[in-house]
Structures are given as C-alpha cells and as structure tokens.
Amino acid sequence: MTSLDPSAAAARCLVVLPTYQERDNIRAMISAVLDASPRVDTVVVDDGSPDGTADLVSAMRVHDPRISLISRPGKLGLGTAYLAGFAFGLDAGYGAIATMDADGSHDAAVLPAMLAELDAGRADLVIGSRYAKGGTVENFSAARKLNSAVANAMARLLLGLRVRDCTSGFRLYSAALLRRMRLDALKSTGYSMVPELLYEASAAGARIVEVPIAFRNRAKGVSKVTVGEILSWMRTVAALRR
C-alpha cells in the first residue's frame, strides 16, 4: 500500500465497501462511488466470496488506481471489514473515510453533500439517513420497516443517541474522529458493529449530522443480515447500555 501525498491527503475520501457474494452489484457500485466526486477513492474488503467478487474487483483495479482491494480468506464479518477499511485509510493518510453497502442500496450521489458537512466544519460524522427530513425508504417489506423502527428506537433509548437513523451503514467519518475513537476496544464482528461505532463516536465527542438519503432495497443478491445477526445486535446494544 502506498501512502497519499500528505499535501493532498486531507482533501481525499476513501469509501469502504465490504463484500460477500456481490459480484452482480460491485461493478456498478464502484462506478457510482468514483463518479460521485474526483476526491473519492474506494477499497473493497471482500470476505472470500465464492462468486468471484474479488476477482472482478482485481480486474477493475488494473484500469483504475482509485480502486483498492483487501481480499480476506473467509467470512470474517461486517464489523471486522469496517475496521480493516479504517486501518487501510488511516495508514494511507485519507482525511475522511466512508462506509457504504455494496449492493446499491446507498446512493453514492449523496457523497458530495456529506463531504460538504465535514468541509464546513459542521460535523465529524455524517450519516446518510433514511429517517431525517427528506429521507425515504423504497421496496421495504412491512416486516423490515417494523424491524428497523424497533432497532432505531431501542438504540436511541438505551444508548441515549440523538440520531434518527442509528442503524444506517452509510456514514462518513473524519479521520480525526476515527483516531479519537477506541477502535481497538470494539468487540463486535458483524452487523452489531453499526450501533457500537455510533456509540463510540458519540462517546468521543463527535458532532453528528444527518443528511437525507433515498434508501433502495437491493435489486440483486440476498441480504446478509441473519436472525443471528439481529440477536447479536440486540445483545450489543444492551451491553453498551450497561
């Protein structure tokens, strides 16, 4: 890995895209991310996808130096993928690091508006929010809407978070905030890392701003959030409260 020129590093953003079995989606997602802003690069953190996701990304890298790949030997979890991406970005000198879903649910066109909040000094953490004024959710079943509402209410109540969308994985962190956070103390490995990161960011004194997004449920592939992940999420939130 080559570090960025220090004079340009602070202005650049790295988007972390965790993947498992996302070959059908990853090409379009990477293109959308890179088209969003010339300031943006991306790193795909692939967990040994048997569908060849990493092979496709590796082929794309040959033609675009803004694409990086961390290929891991097995399914190590969303949470550890985030941490791997953060470490990569911080080591390379990026001034901001974002996380997004690789399935196309998050609209990369919102990235410039999120970066503007960091640039203006109004935020250390910007959340792409489905539930901020102007945010929308498309193609969600009634059950998923209920699950999301309950999860957000639980996180706000138990963790004391004044955030409308506590479960959004579309986030933009300043590098300075990530360095203040106790990343080495985080315990989650899977989806439960989402509330744990938010809790730790709040504990580190983050100024948090929400930018509305239109969330579109994936059109291809299957969701990786299992019942076990949901139960782990609930246990994590309860443990953080204590």
XYZ file of C-alpha atoms in Angstrom:
242
model
C 0.000 0.000 0.000
C 1.312 3.463 -0.954
C 0.533 6.446 1.255
C -1.012 9.545 -0.261
C 0.937 12.748 -0.802
C 0.500 14.477 2.600
C -0.338 17.779 0.909
C -3.351 16.207 -0.814
C -4.350 13.599 1.757
C -6.641 15.755 3.908
C -8.884 16.548 0.952
C -9.418 12.955 -0.131
C -12.054 10.447 0.949
C -11.896 6.657 0.981
C -15.133 4.690 0.646
C -15.031 1.262 2.309
C -17.199 -1.359 0.572
C -17.448 -4.663 2.499
C -18.463 -7.511 0.206
C -19.580 -11.106 0.335
C -21.174 -12.569 -2.792
C -21.682 -9.182 -4.501
C -20.335 -9.897 -7.993
C -23.657 -8.879 -9.565
C -23.583 -5.478 -7.855
C -19.984 -4.443 -7.265
C -19.056 -3.111 -10.710
C -21.972 -0.669 -10.784
C -21.397 0.293 -7.154
C -17.718 1.078 -7.640
C -18.520 3.128 -10.741
C -21.161 5.111 -8.854
C -18.784 5.815 -5.968
C -15.947 7.003 -8.206
C -18.304 9.088 -10.350
C -19.639 10.866 -7.259
C -16.528 13.000 -6.771
C -12.942 13.167 -8.057
C -11.900 13.339 -4.382
C -13.147 9.829 -3.716
C -11.288 6.509 -3.873
C -12.615 3.132 -2.787
C -11.380 -0.020 -1.104
C -13.350 -3.254 -1.372
C -12.969 -5.561 1.624
C -14.001 -8.983 0.361
C -14.561 -11.957 2.639
C -13.570 -14.757 0.306
C -16.677 -14.520 -1.877
C -17.063 -17.802 -3.790
C -18.846 -15.960 -6.621
C -15.626 -14.241 -7.705
C -16.331 -10.752 -6.371
C -12.655 -10.222 -5.533
C -11.538 -11.422 -8.976
C -13.795 -8.857 -10.645
C -12.536 -6.043 -8.414
C -8.941 -7.095 -9.029
C -9.536 -6.845 -12.781
C -11.058 -3.373 -12.376
C -8.031 -2.216 -10.377
C -5.780 -2.746 -13.385
C -7.550 0.111 -15.159
C -8.187 2.487 -12.237
C -5.704 3.298 -9.445
C -8.536 4.740 -7.346
C -9.693 1.175 -6.613
C -8.044 -0.921 -3.889
C -8.832 -4.434 -2.682
C -8.411 -6.206 0.628
C -9.060 -9.891 -0.030
C -9.656 -11.927 3.127
C -9.653 -15.723 3.399
C -13.173 -16.221 4.722
C -16.352 -14.672 6.065
C -14.965 -12.621 8.955
C -17.919 -10.271 9.324
C -19.070 -6.746 8.510
C -17.591 -5.242 11.652
C -14.082 -6.507 11.034
C -14.366 -5.396 7.393
C -15.085 -1.858 8.587
C -12.048 -1.947 10.866
C -9.831 -3.261 8.073
C -11.025 -0.449 5.832
C -10.475 2.172 8.532
C -6.931 0.919 9.152
C -6.188 0.974 5.423
C -7.493 4.520 5.051
C -5.803 5.923 8.133
C -2.477 4.337 7.211
C -2.737 5.803 3.702
C -3.475 9.284 5.045
C -7.059 9.882 3.904
C -8.786 12.839 5.560
C -12.201 11.154 5.572
C -13.409 7.564 5.418
C -16.918 6.452 4.474
C -18.756 3.144 4.762
C -21.435 2.083 2.303
C -23.333 -1.072 1.400
C -22.016 -2.669 -1.785
C -25.425 -3.816 -3.022
C -26.560 -0.464 -4.440
C -28.883 0.390 -1.562
C -26.928 3.571 -0.813
C -26.881 6.367 -3.379
C -23.290 7.476 -3.905
C -24.520 10.748 -5.415
C -25.131 11.943 -1.838
C -21.400 11.765 -1.004
C -20.626 15.382 -2.074
C -23.325 16.717 0.271
C -21.913 14.623 3.106
C -18.365 15.777 2.384
C -19.590 19.381 2.416
C -20.652 18.958 6.056
C -17.128 17.866 7.005
C -15.522 20.579 4.880
C -17.612 23.277 6.557
C -16.600 22.068 10.000
C -20.189 21.301 10.979
C -19.630 17.602 11.631
C -17.119 14.903 12.486
C -19.550 12.155 11.472
C -22.174 12.446 8.743
C -24.892 9.810 8.500
C -26.768 9.072 5.289
C -30.148 8.965 6.974
C -33.335 7.275 5.836
C -35.298 8.933 8.608
C -34.056 12.530 8.541
C -36.470 15.014 6.959
C -36.478 14.274 3.240
C -35.182 10.723 3.605
C -37.083 7.804 2.087
C -37.098 4.004 2.037
C -38.072 2.101 -1.107
C -39.074 -1.551 -1.516
C -39.015 -2.378 2.198
C -41.473 -5.015 3.380
C -43.721 -4.196 6.315
C -41.666 -6.574 8.473
C -38.381 -4.839 7.602
C -39.888 -1.421 8.270
C -41.040 -2.632 11.687
C -37.654 -4.200 12.481
C -35.860 -1.000 11.506
C -38.182 1.182 13.569
C -37.784 -1.030 16.648
C -33.994 -1.201 16.272
C -33.686 2.566 15.979
C -35.982 3.207 18.922
C -34.028 0.696 21.019
C -30.684 2.301 20.158
C -31.894 5.832 20.854
C -33.490 4.867 24.153
C -30.811 2.581 25.581
C -27.762 4.431 24.284
C -29.068 7.964 24.633
C -28.324 8.795 20.999
C -29.974 11.840 19.454
C -29.846 10.379 15.970
C -32.817 9.495 13.778
C -31.108 6.684 11.869
C -28.915 4.712 14.260
C -28.774 1.647 12.011
C -27.634 3.239 8.755
C -24.391 1.825 7.406
C -23.934 4.845 5.129
C -21.582 7.011 7.174
C -18.744 9.448 6.619
C -16.163 9.809 9.391
C -13.406 12.377 9.628
C -10.030 10.722 10.062
C -9.508 12.845 13.163
C -12.628 11.341 14.756
C -11.581 7.780 13.937
C -8.239 8.424 15.613
C -10.051 9.637 18.754
C -12.347 6.628 18.871
C -11.345 3.473 20.741
C -11.360 1.277 17.661
C -9.117 -1.294 19.311
C -11.675 -1.711 22.108
C -14.621 -2.537 19.819
C -15.976 -6.033 20.375
C -18.433 -6.592 17.532
C -17.550 -8.540 14.427
C -20.804 -8.452 12.471
C -23.714 -6.078 11.900
C -23.763 -5.127 15.580
C -20.659 -3.041 14.842
C -23.036 -0.429 13.351
C -24.516 0.733 16.688
C -21.239 0.158 18.522
C -19.364 2.505 16.189
C -22.047 5.149 16.610
C -21.914 4.816 20.380
C -18.121 5.125 20.415
C -18.235 8.117 18.077
C -20.691 9.838 20.398
C -18.520 8.987 23.408
C -15.552 10.548 21.584
C -17.453 13.826 21.325
C -18.421 13.577 17.670
C -20.550 16.288 16.136
C -23.086 14.209 14.212
C -25.109 15.471 11.249
C -27.693 13.513 9.263
C -28.128 14.021 5.516
C -31.316 12.571 3.982
C -30.979 9.698 1.533
C -33.291 7.589 -0.594
C -32.594 4.012 0.501
C -33.363 1.408 -2.145
C -33.576 -2.220 -1.101
C -31.181 -4.411 -3.070
C -32.340 -5.489 -6.524
C -29.819 -8.346 -6.916
C -28.492 -10.914 -4.479
C -29.703 -11.646 -0.971
C -29.401 -9.780 2.310
C -26.557 -10.921 4.575
C -28.363 -9.877 7.781
C -29.458 -13.084 9.533
C -31.602 -13.703 12.598
C -28.370 -14.412 14.472
C -27.008 -11.000 13.452
C -30.172 -9.302 14.706
C -29.915 -11.076 18.070
C -26.239 -10.129 18.309
C -27.189 -6.522 17.549
C -29.690 -6.529 20.416
C -27.156 -8.035 22.826
C -24.552 -5.465 21.816
C -26.888 -2.528 22.403
C -27.926 -3.918 25.786
C -24.279 -4.470 26.776
C -23.272 -0.939 25.744
C -26.072 0.446 27.899
C -24.521 -1.206 30.961
